[in-house]
Backbone as a printed PyTorch tensor [residue, N CA C, xyz], in Angstrom:
tensor([[[ -7.2240,  -7.0140,  -0.4970],
         [ -5.9020,  -6.6000,  -1.0640],
         [ -5.7380,  -5.3750,  -0.4730]],

        [[ -4.6680,  -4.9130,  -0.8210],
         [ -3.8940,  -3.1310,   0.0580],
         [ -3.3830,  -2.5320,  -1.7730]],

        [[ -4.2710,  -1.2380,  -1.6580],
         [ -3.9160,  -0.4730,  -2.6620],
         [ -2.9180,   0.3410,  -2.0410]],

        [[ -2.0750,   1.0730,  -2.6890],
         [ -1.0070,   2.3260,  -2.0500],
         [ -1.2660,   3.5920,  -2.5680]],

        [[ -0.4530,   4.7890,  -2.2720],
         [ -1.0160,   6.0480,  -3.5090],
         [ -0.4740,   6.5900,  -2.4090]],

        [[ -0.3240,   8.1760,  -3.1560],
         [  0.3330,   9.7380,  -2.3430],
         [ -1.2190,  10.4990,  -1.6540]],

        [[ -0.5080,  10.7970,  -0.4960],
         [ -1.5840,  12.0270,  -0.1890],
         [ -3.1760,  12.7220,  -1.0670]],

        [[ -2.2990,  13.3810,  -2.0200],
         [ -3.0140,  13.6420,  -3.7570],
         [ -3.6210,  12.8990,  -4.0960]],

        [[ -3.3740,  11.4840,  -4.0140],
         [ -4.2880,  10.6280,  -5.1890],
         [ -4.4330,  10.0940,  -3.7510]],

        [[ -5.1880,  10.1250,  -2.6210],
         [ -6.0740,   9.4940,  -1.4050],
         [ -7.4190,   9.3740,  -1.8370]],

        [[ -8.2150,  10.3920,  -2.0580],
         [ -9.8180,  10.2740,  -2.7610],
         [ -9.9130,   9.8340,  -3.9990]],

        [[ -9.2310,   9.7530,  -4.5270],
         [ -9.6060,   9.3850,  -5.9630],
         [ -9.0540,   7.8500,  -5.9240]],

        [[ -8.4550,   7.4820,  -5.3330],
         [ -7.7830,   5.8490,  -4.9460],
         [ -8.8340,   5.0990,  -4.1410]],

        [[ -9.2160,   6.0490,  -2.8030],
         [-10.7670,   5.4230,  -2.1790],
         [-11.6520,   5.0250,  -3.3760]],

        [[-12.1970,   6.0880,  -4.1900],
         [-13.3750,   5.8340,  -4.7850],
         [-13.2040,   4.5850,  -5.8390]],

        [[-11.7790,   4.9090,  -6.2090],
         [-11.7050,   4.0980,  -7.4050],
         [-12.4920,   2.3150,  -7.0750]],

        [[-11.4870,   2.0290,  -6.0240],
         [-10.9830,   0.8190,  -5.1380],
         [-12.2730,   0.1410,  -4.6910]],

        [[-13.4500,   1.3940,  -4.0230],
         [-14.0650,   1.0920,  -3.0780],
         [-13.7490,   0.9740,  -1.3810]],

        [[-12.7600,   1.0210,  -0.9790],
         [-11.3900,   0.6730,   0.1750],
         [-13.1290,   1.1990,   1.0890]],

        [[-12.3410,   0.3610,   2.2570],
         [-13.4530,   0.3900,   3.4040],
         [-12.5070,   0.8950,   4.7450]],

        [[-10.7920,   1.1490,   4.5810],
         [-10.0810,   1.5540,   5.4290],
         [ -8.9070,   2.2760,   5.0620]],

        [[ -8.4370,   2.9240,   5.7580],
         [ -7.2200,   3.9340,   5.2860],
         [ -6.2990,   4.1430,   6.3950]],

        [[ -5.0720,   3.6700,   5.9310],
         [ -3.7030,   4.2480,   6.6930],
         [ -3.2330,   5.2910,   6.2110]],

        [[ -3.2480,   6.4350,   6.8860],
         [ -2.3560,   7.7070,   6.6000],
         [ -1.5170,   7.7150,   7.5100]],

        [[  0.0990,   7.7990,   7.0110],
         [  1.4510,   8.0010,   7.3330],
         [  1.6690,   9.3820,   7.0350]],

        [[  2.2120,  10.4780,   7.9540],
         [  2.2300,  11.1760,   7.5860],
         [  3.1410,  12.2130,   8.4540]],

        [[  4.2130,  13.4000,   8.0920],
         [  4.4860,  13.8880,   9.1660],
         [  3.1480,  14.9530,   9.6340]],

        [[  3.9470,  15.0470,  11.0030],
         [  3.1500,  16.1030,  11.9290],
         [  2.7940,  17.2660,  11.3520]],

        [[  0.8960,  17.8440,  11.4130],
         [  1.3960,  18.6620,  11.1410],
         [  0.9840,  18.9250,   9.3430]],

        [[  0.7800,  17.8170,   8.9470],
         [  0.2100,  17.4500,   7.6860],
         [ -1.2260,  17.0350,   7.5650]],

        [[ -1.8050,  18.1280,   6.9730],
         [ -3.3660,  17.4690,   6.7990],
         [ -3.6030,  16.8850,   5.8930]],

        [[ -4.0260,  15.4760,   6.3480],
         [ -5.3830,  14.8510,   5.7640],
         [ -7.1150,  14.7910,   5.8330]],

        [[ -8.1540,  15.2680,   4.5730],
         [ -8.9100,  15.0190,   4.6590],
         [ -9.7280,  13.3830,   4.7980]],

        [[-10.3870,  12.9490,   5.3200],
         [-10.1980,  11.5940,   5.8610],
         [-12.0580,  11.6740,   4.4050]],

        [[-11.3300,  10.3780,   3.6060],
         [-13.0340,  10.3690,   2.3620],
         [-14.5740,  10.1440,   3.0820]],

        [[-15.1440,  11.2100,   2.8180],
         [-16.8660,  10.6350,   3.1030],
         [-16.7660,   9.3120,   3.5710]],

        [[-16.4650,   8.2440,   2.2720],
         [-17.1100,   6.8850,   2.3850],
         [-16.2250,   6.2970,   3.7830]],

        [[-15.0870,   6.7270,   4.2210],
         [-14.3780,   5.8560,   5.2890],
         [-14.6280,   6.1010,   6.4960]],

        [[-15.2050,   5.6430,   7.0510],
         [-16.3830,   5.7380,   8.6910],
         [-14.6340,   6.2290,   9.5160]],

        [[-14.4190,   7.2330,  10.6820],
         [-13.7090,   7.6760,  12.0490],
         [-13.1820,   5.9320,  11.9950]],

        [[-13.5090,   5.6420,  12.2170],
         [-12.6150,   4.2220,  13.1750],
         [-12.1260,   3.5710,  12.1970]],

        [[-12.3030,   3.4280,  11.0240],
         [-12.0250,   2.8010,  10.0660],
         [-10.5620,   3.6560,   9.2900]],

        [[-10.3540,   4.6840,   9.7780],
         [ -8.7850,   5.9220,   9.6890],
         [ -7.9760,   5.3590,  10.5080]],

        [[ -6.6090,   5.0500,  10.4080],
         [ -5.8040,   5.2710,  11.3940],
         [ -4.8260,   6.1960,  10.8460]],

        [[ -4.8010,   7.1610,  11.6470],
         [ -3.3530,   8.4090,  11.3270],
         [ -2.4670,   7.9970,  12.2330]],

        [[ -1.2720,   7.8450,  11.4020],
         [  0.5400,   7.5820,  12.1970],
         [  0.6760,   9.2520,  12.2570]],

        [[  1.6680,   9.8010,  12.8950],
         [  1.8260,  10.6990,  12.6540],
         [  3.4460,   9.9220,  12.8490]],

        [[  4.2160,  10.4410,  11.5990],
         [  5.9510,  10.2290,  11.8040],
         [  6.4740,  10.9790,  10.5510]],

        [[  7.9600,  11.1870,  10.4460],
         [  8.4060,  11.7330,   9.6380],
         [  9.2510,  10.8110,   8.9280]],

        [[  9.4280,  10.6130,   7.3920],
         [  9.7230,   9.9870,   6.8480],
         [ 11.5550,   9.3040,   6.4580]],

        [[ 12.0380,   9.2410,   7.9830],
         [ 13.0180,   9.2610,   8.6710],
         [ 13.7980,   7.4390,   8.8910]],

        [[ 14.9780,   7.6460,   8.7060],
         [ 15.4000,   6.2170,   9.4690],
         [ 16.2410,   6.0600,  10.9300]],

        [[ 16.7950,   7.4820,  11.0010],
         [ 17.3590,   7.9280,  11.9600],
         [ 17.7510,   9.1490,  12.6340]],

        [[ 17.5370,   9.1910,  14.3140],
         [ 17.1720,  10.7870,  15.4520],
         [ 17.4210,  11.5520,  14.4870]],

        [[ 16.4490,  12.4840,  14.2700],
         [ 16.2390,  14.0660,  13.5660],
         [ 16.1790,  15.1380,  14.8000]],

        [[ 16.5750,  16.1770,  15.5760],
         [ 15.8330,  17.1460,  15.7200],
         [ 15.3340,  17.8300,  15.3160]],

        [[ 13.7460,  17.8650,  16.0130],
         [ 12.6350,  18.2930,  15.8230],
         [ 11.4230,  17.3100,  14.7850]],

        [[ 12.0300,  15.9380,  14.5650],
         [ 11.3560,  14.9590,  13.8440],
         [ 11.4220,  13.6510,  14.6510]],

        [[  9.8370,  13.5840,  14.3520],
         [  9.5930,  11.9260,  14.7020],
         [  9.9030,  10.9410,  13.5520]],

        [[ 10.8970,   9.6730,  14.6440],
         [ 11.5460,   8.9220,  13.9910],
         [ 10.2750,   7.7820,  14.6240]],

        [[ 10.0080,   7.4250,  13.0550],
         [  8.9060,   5.7410,  13.3560],
         [  9.6400,   5.0100,  14.4820]],

        [[  8.4530,   4.9480,  15.2720],
         [  8.8490,   3.8900,  16.0450],
         [  7.7990,   2.7280,  15.8930]],

        [[  8.7970,   2.0200,  17.5460],
         [  7.6480,   0.6750,  17.6650],
         [  6.1950,   1.0430,  17.7300]],

        [[  5.7090,   1.8920,  18.7450],
         [  4.2960,   2.2660,  18.7980],
         [  3.9370,   2.2620,  17.7690]],

        [[  4.4040,   2.9300,  16.5550],
         [  3.6970,   3.1620,  15.4670],
         [  3.5910,   1.9200,  14.5180]],

        [[  4.4280,   0.8280,  14.8880],
         [  4.2490,   0.0230,  13.8080],
         [  3.4850,  -0.6720,  14.9820]],

        [[  3.3250,  -1.3190,  16.4920],
         [  2.2690,  -2.0510,  16.8220],
         [  0.3460,  -1.7850,  16.4140]],

        [[  0.6790,  -0.2470,  16.2380],
         [ -0.7240,   0.0970,  16.0400],
         [ -0.9840,  -0.3590,  14.5220]],

        [[ -0.5340,   0.1420,  13.5600],
         [ -0.1800,  -0.3190,  12.0100],
         [ -0.4730,  -2.1160,  12.4320]],

        [[  0.1260,  -2.3850,  12.9220],
         [ -0.4980,  -3.9680,  12.9620],
         [ -1.7910,  -5.0110,  14.0650]],

        [[ -1.8490,  -3.7990,  14.6740],
         [ -3.3050,  -3.8270,  15.8700],
         [ -4.6050,  -3.2690,  14.4700]],

        [[ -4.4790,  -2.4900,  13.7270],
         [ -4.8130,  -1.7290,  13.0800],
         [ -5.4070,  -2.9050,  11.2110]],

        [[ -4.8210,  -3.9350,  11.2750],
         [ -4.6410,  -4.3660,   9.8720],
         [ -4.9390,  -5.6440,  10.7950]],

        [[ -4.7710,  -6.1810,  12.0680],
         [ -5.1960,  -7.5140,  12.1990],
         [ -6.7890,  -7.2620,  12.5140]],

        [[ -7.5560,  -6.0040,  12.5690],
         [ -8.8130,  -5.8440,  12.8380],
         [ -9.7920,  -5.3940,  11.3050]],

        [[ -8.8340,  -5.4830,  10.0970],
         [ -9.3670,  -5.6370,   9.1910],
         [-10.0690,  -7.0650,   8.3900]],

        [[-11.0880,  -6.9100,   8.4610],
         [-12.0430,  -7.7300,   7.6440],
         [-12.1670,  -8.1460,   6.7060]],

        [[-11.2960,  -7.4910,   5.9720],
         [-11.2520,  -7.5860,   4.2020],
         [-12.4360,  -7.7140,   2.8330]],

        [[-12.9860,  -7.4280,   3.5440],
         [-14.6670,  -7.4990,   2.7120],
         [-14.2240,  -6.6530,   1.5090]],

        [[-13.4530,  -5.0990,   2.0470],
         [-13.2810,  -4.3910,   1.2490],
         [-11.8450,  -3.6750,   1.2050]],

        [[-11.2950,  -3.0770,   0.0060],
         [ -9.8040,  -2.9740,   0.2540],
         [ -9.0310,  -2.0680,   1.0090]],

        [[ -8.2310,  -1.8620,   1.3990],
         [ -7.5560,  -1.1160,   2.3820],
         [ -6.5580,  -0.2600,   1.7890]],

        [[ -6.3130,   1.0950,   1.8550],
         [ -5.7720,   2.1030,   0.8560],
         [ -4.3830,   2.3240,   2.2400]],

        [[ -2.9920,   2.4670,   1.9670],
         [ -2.1540,   3.1850,   3.0550],
         [ -1.7390,   3.9290,   1.8190]],

        [[ -1.3880,   5.1030,   2.1700],
         [ -1.0910,   6.2030,   1.2100],
         [  0.1300,   7.4120,   2.3360]],

        [[  1.2720,   7.6290,   2.0970],
         [  1.8740,   8.2410,   2.6320],
         [  1.6480,   9.6990,   2.1700]],

        [[  2.8870,  10.7030,   2.3260],
         [  2.7980,  12.2660,   1.0990],
         [  2.9880,  11.5770,   0.0510]],

        [[  3.5950,  10.9760,  -0.5150],
         [  4.6650,  10.6500,  -2.3420],
         [  3.8070,   9.0120,  -2.4540]],

        [[  3.6330,   8.2590,  -1.5870],
         [  3.3760,   7.1050,  -1.9050],
         [  4.4870,   6.5790,  -2.1920]],

        [[  5.7520,   6.5490,  -1.8870],
         [  6.9170,   5.8580,  -2.2210],
         [  7.5450,   5.0610,  -0.5740]],

        [[  7.8790,   5.6870,   0.3590],
         [  8.4080,   4.8500,   1.1480],
         [  7.7500,   4.3800,   2.5970]],

        [[  7.2190,   5.6390,   3.3670],
         [  6.3510,   5.0210,   4.0160],
         [  4.9790,   3.8870,   4.4210]],

        [[  4.5370,   4.5620,   3.2300],
         [  2.9400,   3.6410,   2.6900],
         [  3.7840,   2.1750,   1.8590]],

        [[  4.2940,   2.2940,   1.3610],
         [  5.3140,   1.0630,   0.6730],
         [  5.7710,  -0.2400,   2.0500]],

        [[  6.4400,   0.4430,   2.5000],
         [  6.5590,  -0.6540,   4.1340],
         [  5.4080,  -0.7990,   4.5470]],

        [[  4.5880,  -0.1140,   4.8390],
         [  3.7140,  -0.1530,   5.7420],
         [  2.5410,  -1.4190,   4.7170]],

        [[  2.2880,  -1.6000,   3.2670],
         [  2.0420,  -2.1990,   3.0750],
         [  2.5620,  -3.4620,   3.1150]],

        [[  3.8300,  -3.7230,   3.2250],
         [  4.7010,  -4.5860,   2.8170],
         [  4.8680,  -5.2300,   4.5100]],

        [[  4.5740,  -4.2760,   5.4420],
         [  4.5610,  -5.0870,   6.9530],
         [  2.7090,  -5.5220,   6.7000]],

        [[  2.1510,  -5.1870,   6.3270],
         [  0.9150,  -5.8340,   7.0230],
         [  0.4540,  -7.1020,   5.8130]],

        [[  0.8380,  -6.8320,   4.4450],
         [  0.5200,  -8.0890,   3.7900],
         [  1.6560,  -9.5150,   4.7110]],

        [[  3.3520,  -8.7730,   4.7690],
         [  3.5150, -10.1450,   5.8710],
         [  2.8020, -10.5770,   6.8970]],

        [[  2.3590,  -9.9110,   7.7720],
         [  1.6570,  -9.7610,   8.7110],
         [  0.5220, -10.7050,   8.9490]],

        [[  0.0180, -10.3980,   7.5800],
         [ -1.7600, -11.0670,   7.1290],
         [ -1.2460, -12.7860,   6.6810]],

        [[ -0.0210, -12.6440,   6.2010],
         [  0.3250, -13.5980,   5.6000],
         [  1.4130, -14.2150,   5.9890]],

        [[  1.5850, -14.4390,   7.6540],
         [  2.7290, -14.8200,   8.0270],
         [  3.4350, -16.3440,   7.0860]],

        [[  2.8930, -17.2590,   6.3710],
         [  3.6940, -18.2090,   5.2110],
         [  4.2570, -17.6540,   4.6050]],

        [[  3.8350, -16.4800,   4.2590],
         [  4.8360, -15.5230,   2.7320],
         [  5.8030, -15.8070,   3.2810]],

        [[  6.5170, -16.0300,   1.6890],
         [  8.2530, -15.5930,   1.7480],
         [  8.2470, -14.3810,   1.7670]],

        [[  9.0770, -13.7210,   2.2800],
         [  9.8580, -12.6370,   2.6170],
         [ 10.4870, -11.7700,   2.0210]],

        [[ 11.1450, -12.7460,   0.7560],
         [ 11.9800, -11.9810,  -0.5690],
         [ 10.9570, -12.1320,  -1.2920]],

        [[  9.4300, -13.3530,  -1.8150],
         [  8.8670, -13.2000,  -3.0650],
         [  8.0300, -12.1780,  -2.4640]],

        [[  7.7850, -11.6670,  -1.3190],
         [  7.1580, -10.5450,  -0.8600],
         [  7.5560,  -9.3260,  -1.6140]],

        [[  8.9270,  -8.8680,  -1.4070],
         [  9.3770,  -8.1120,  -1.5670],
         [  9.2470,  -7.3500,  -2.9300]],

        [[  9.7210,  -9.0940,  -3.6600],
         [  9.9360,  -8.7810,  -4.8990],
         [  8.3690,  -8.9100,  -5.4020]],

        [[  7.3660,  -8.8260,  -5.4780],
         [  6.1060,  -8.6060,  -5.9690],
         [  6.0310,  -6.9970,  -5.9970]],

        [[  6.3640,  -6.5830,  -4.4520],
         [  6.1660,  -4.8160,  -3.8460],
         [  6.9060,  -4.1050,  -5.1380]],

        [[  8.1650,  -4.6190,  -5.7960],
         [  8.5690,  -4.3600,  -6.7900],
         [  8.4600,  -4.0540,  -7.5700]],

        [[  7.5970,  -5.1410,  -7.9410],
         [  6.8120,  -5.2120,  -9.2580],
         [  5.9710,  -4.4060,  -9.8000]],

        [[  5.3470,  -4.0840,  -8.5180],
         [  3.8940,  -3.5090,  -8.5370],
         [  4.3110,  -2.4110,  -8.5700]],

        [[  5.7000,  -1.4050,  -7.9070],
         [  5.6730,  -0.1500,  -8.1990],
         [  6.9540,  -0.0450,  -8.0770]],

        [[  7.7270,   0.5800,  -9.4080],
         [  9.3840,   0.5550,  -9.7770],
         [  9.6210,   1.7850,  -8.6230]],

        [[  9.1440,   2.1750,  -8.0980],
         [  9.2650,   4.0740,  -6.8740],
         [  9.8780,   3.1740,  -5.8370]],

        [[  8.7540,   1.7480,  -5.3840],
         [  8.7310,   1.6680,  -3.6440],
         [ 10.3440,   1.4780,  -3.2960]],

        [[ 10.1310,   2.8520,  -1.9420],
         [ 11.7580,   2.5630,  -1.7140],
         [ 11.0200,   2.6990,   0.3620]],

        [[ 10.4490,   1.1690,   0.3500],
         [ 10.0780,   1.2870,   1.7750],
         [ 11.1170,   1.6010,   2.9300]],

        [[ 10.6060,   2.3310,   3.7780],
         [ 11.4380,   2.9250,   4.8630],
         [ 11.5160,   1.5170,   6.2630]],

        [[ 13.3430,   1.5030,   5.6050],
         [ 13.9190,   0.5280,   6.4380],
         [ 13.8110,   0.5500,   7.9470]],

        [[ 13.6520,   1.9090,   8.6090],
         [ 13.4080,   1.6640,   9.8400],
         [ 11.8500,   1.1790,  10.6320]],

        [[ 11.0490,   1.3990,   9.7920],
         [  9.5210,   0.7220,  10.0130],
         [  9.5510,  -1.2250,   9.5560]],

        [[ 10.4770,  -1.4260,   8.9970],
         [ 10.8980,  -2.2640,   8.3060],
         [ 11.5600,  -3.5830,   9.2020]],

        [[ 12.1600,  -2.9610,   9.7760],
         [ 13.1080,  -3.2100,  11.0130],
         [ 12.2480,  -3.4380,  12.1080]],

        [[ 11.5160,  -2.5760,  12.6180],
         [ 10.4410,  -2.5690,  13.6860],
         [  9.4670,  -3.8460,  13.6670]],

        [[  8.8160,  -3.5760,  12.2570],
         [  8.0510,  -5.1430,  12.0860],
         [  8.7750,  -6.2750,  11.8600]],

        [[ 10.0250,  -6.5510,  11.3160],
         [ 10.7260,  -7.7310,  11.9490],
         [ 10.8410,  -7.9660,  13.1100]],

        [[ 11.3230,  -7.3140,  13.8720],
         [ 11.1770,  -7.5530,  14.9610],
         [  9.6410,  -8.1320,  15.5200]],

        [[  8.9390,  -7.2810,  15.4620],
         [  7.6370,  -7.9430,  16.2100],
         [  7.1370,  -9.1140,  15.9460]],

        [[  7.0980,  -9.2200,  14.6290],
         [  6.6020, -10.4920,  13.5030],
         [  7.2820, -11.4730,  14.0500]],

        [[  8.7920, -11.5520,  14.5920],
         [  9.6140, -12.8950,  14.6930],
         [ 10.2650, -12.9040,  13.4440]],

        [[ 10.1210, -12.4240,  12.1320],
         [ 10.8270, -12.8770,  10.7680],
         [ 12.5960, -13.0510,  10.7930]],

        [[ 13.6290, -12.8870,  11.8850],
         [ 14.8450, -12.9220,  12.1290],
         [ 15.2340, -12.3710,  10.8940]],

        [[ 15.1780, -11.0520,  10.7330],
         [ 15.9290, -10.3980,   9.8210],
         [ 15.8330, -10.9050,   8.0560]],

        [[ 14.8650, -11.2910,   8.3100],
         [ 14.4690, -11.6090,   6.9100],
         [ 13.6120, -10.8660,   5.7360]],

        [[ 12.6780, -10.0130,   6.5240],
         [ 12.3560,  -8.5100,   5.7610],
         [ 13.0530,  -7.7520,   5.6730]],

        [[ 13.9810,  -7.4590,   6.4020],
         [ 15.3700,  -6.4740,   6.5290],
         [ 16.2430,  -6.7940,   4.7160]],

        [[ 16.2420,  -8.4160,   5.1800],
         [ 17.0550,  -8.7060,   3.9360],
         [ 16.2840,  -8.4160,   2.6670]],

        [[ 14.7510,  -8.9640,   2.9930],
         [ 14.2240,  -9.0070,   1.8210],
         [ 14.3230,  -7.7720,   1.1080]],

        [[ 13.6140,  -6.3880,   2.1730],
         [ 13.5650,  -5.2130,   1.3350],
         [ 15.0250,  -4.7090,   1.1020]],

        [[ 16.3130,  -4.6120,   1.5510],
         [ 17.7500,  -4.4610,   1.1350],
         [ 17.8430,  -5.0460,  -0.3600]],

        [[ 17.1940,  -6.4150,  -0.6730],
         [ 17.6690,  -7.0300,  -1.8820],
         [ 17.0850,  -6.5900,  -3.2020]],

        [[ 15.8810,  -5.8530,  -2.6760],
         [ 14.9620,  -5.1850,  -4.0150],
         [ 15.9600,  -3.5890,  -4.6770]],

        [[ 16.6440,  -3.0940,  -3.2890],
         [ 17.5510,  -1.8760,  -3.1910],
         [ 16.2680,  -0.8500,  -3.7230]],

        [[ 17.4810,   0.2390,  -3.9020],
         [ 15.9690,   1.8830,  -3.7220],
         [ 15.2710,   1.7130,  -5.1960]],

        [[ 14.6050,   2.5470,  -4.6530],
         [ 13.2680,   2.2190,  -6.1710],
         [ 13.8170,   3.5060,  -7.2910]],

        [[ 12.8970,   3.2300,  -8.3040],
         [ 13.3890,   4.8350,  -9.3550],
         [ 13.4020,   5.9820,  -8.4800]],

        [[ 13.5800,   7.0430,  -9.2760],
         [ 13.5850,   8.3890,  -9.0550],
         [ 12.2310,   8.6190,  -9.3730]],

        [[ 11.5290,   8.8760,  -8.4670],
         [ 10.0390,   9.7210,  -8.9160],
         [  9.6290,  10.3490,  -7.6860]],

        [[  9.2230,  11.8560,  -8.2610],
         [  8.6410,  12.8700,  -7.0520],
         [  7.1980,  11.9970,  -6.1070]],

        [[  6.6960,  11.6370,  -6.8830],
         [  5.2750,  11.1400,  -6.6410],
         [  4.6730,   9.6910,  -7.0550]],

        [[  5.0520,   8.0480,  -6.4060],
         [  4.3170,   7.0280,  -6.8050],
         [  3.3970,   7.1170,  -7.7470]],

        [[  3.1230,   6.3650,  -8.1550],
         [  1.7280,   5.8540,  -8.9560],
         [  1.4270,   4.7130,  -8.1020]],

        [[ -0.3750,   5.1790,  -8.4270],
         [ -0.9900,   4.3260,  -6.9330],
         [ -1.1360,   2.2430,  -7.7040]],

        [[ -0.5750,   1.8430,  -6.5630],
         [ -0.7260,   0.4230,  -7.3730],
         [ -1.3170,  -0.6790,  -5.9870]],

        [[ -1.8610,  -1.8440,  -6.3400],
         [ -2.0850,  -2.6590,  -5.8430],
         [ -0.5860,  -4.0080,  -5.1110]],

        [[ -1.0980,  -3.9220,  -3.8490],
         [ -0.1190,  -5.3410,  -3.2590],
         [ -1.1120,  -6.3950,  -2.7200]],

        [[ -1.1350,  -7.8040,  -3.6310],
         [ -2.2840,  -9.1090,  -2.7250],
         [ -1.2340,  -9.2030,  -1.7500]],

        [[ -2.0520,  -9.7550,  -0.8870],
         [ -1.9210,  -9.9100,   0.1790],
         [ -1.2840, -11.4480,  -0.0400]],

        [[ -1.8590, -12.5330,  -0.5560],
         [ -1.9310, -13.7450,  -0.6030],
         [ -0.7270, -13.3510,  -2.2540]],

        [[  0.1060, -14.4910,  -2.5030],
         [  0.4890, -14.6620,  -3.7970],
         [ -0.4390, -15.0770,  -4.9320]],

        [[ -0.1090, -14.0630,  -5.7390],
         [ -0.8510, -14.5920,  -6.9580],
         [ -0.3220, -15.7240,  -7.9030]],

        [[ -1.7710, -16.7810,  -7.9630],
         [ -2.0660, -18.3370,  -8.1440],
         [ -1.1590, -18.4810,  -9.8310]]])
């Protein structure tokens, strides 16, 4: 199970879910204190801004970020949940959760997965650049991009409400 939250809800989400691994997607300089129950090797911290086009003095999400995310996800044994967070729990983290679910469940339909994301989080607005890079790396031929485009921008929110995204569809 993948739990998604904001930075302010990281510790409470890890505690409530019994998570064993954490992915942080934050802008350079944004401090994150690793929850005490999470070993250093089980925390991936990716530094990037929530942008889709190059901007001066900002870190554009890139291929190396997505490759590290996919490698970290592949090493997850799934015995305990994974928590993915960004600053607000709306864009970078929802993109990462979608990417991880797609990577770990390659037979899953991209549109069904995007709709499950929308159902789980009305405010989810996955970072389009992260999704596009993953689409290419996973050989999804544009289907991930199309699926995320089809769910549109999420509801306005200052902070997303923590939610769960199943890796495999609910029966």
